[in-house]
Amino acid sequence: GGTAKDGVIELQGDQVELALDLLTKEGYRPKRAGG
């Protein structure tokens, strides 16, 4: 799950590390949300 606001993508869940890596490589600014 996650959300996008103000140009930042917040992610959480089982695949968060993979998603963060892929989005960073594509030029986005993702960050981990939750605990």
Short mmCIF file of C-alpha atoms in Angstrom, two decimals:
data_model
loop_
_atom_site.label_atom_id
_atom_site.label_comp_id
_atom_site.label_asym_id
_atom_site.label_seq_id
_atom_site.Cartn_x
_atom_site.Cartn_y
_atom_site.Cartn_z
CA GLY A 1 0.00 0.00 0.00
CA GLY A 2 0.94 3.62 -0.06
CA THR A 3 0.03 7.12 -1.13
CA ALA A 4 1.34 9.95 -3.26
CA LYS A 5 1.19 13.62 -2.25
CA ASP A 6 3.20 16.77 -2.90
CA GLY A 7 5.42 14.90 -5.36
CA VAL A 8 6.45 12.28 -2.78
CA ILE A 9 5.47 8.62 -2.91
CA GLU A 10 5.03 6.93 0.49
CA LEU A 11 5.17 3.13 0.51
CA GLN A 12 4.55 0.35 2.99
CA GLY A 13 4.21 -3.42 2.87
CA ASP A 14 6.14 -6.58 2.07
CA GLN A 15 7.70 -5.39 -1.20
CA VAL A 16 8.65 -1.91 -0.01
CA GLU A 17 12.42 -2.34 -0.44
CA LEU A 18 12.05 -3.50 -4.05
CA ALA A 19 9.56 -0.73 -4.82
CA LEU A 20 11.77 1.96 -3.24
CA ASP A 21 14.75 0.81 -5.28
CA LEU A 22 12.83 0.70 -8.56
CA LEU A 23 11.19 4.10 -8.04
CA THR A 24 14.50 5.71 -7.07
CA LYS A 25 16.11 4.38 -10.26
CA GLU A 26 13.23 5.91 -12.25
CA GLY A 27 13.89 9.32 -10.73
CA TYR A 28 11.12 9.44 -8.11
CA ARG A 29 11.55 10.39 -4.45
CA PRO A 30 9.89 7.53 -2.56
CA LYS A 31 9.99 7.13 1.20
CA ARG A 32 8.97 4.41 3.63
CA ALA A 33 5.73 5.01 5.53
CA GLY A 34 4.64 3.32 8.73
CA GLY A 35 6.68 1.00 10.88
#
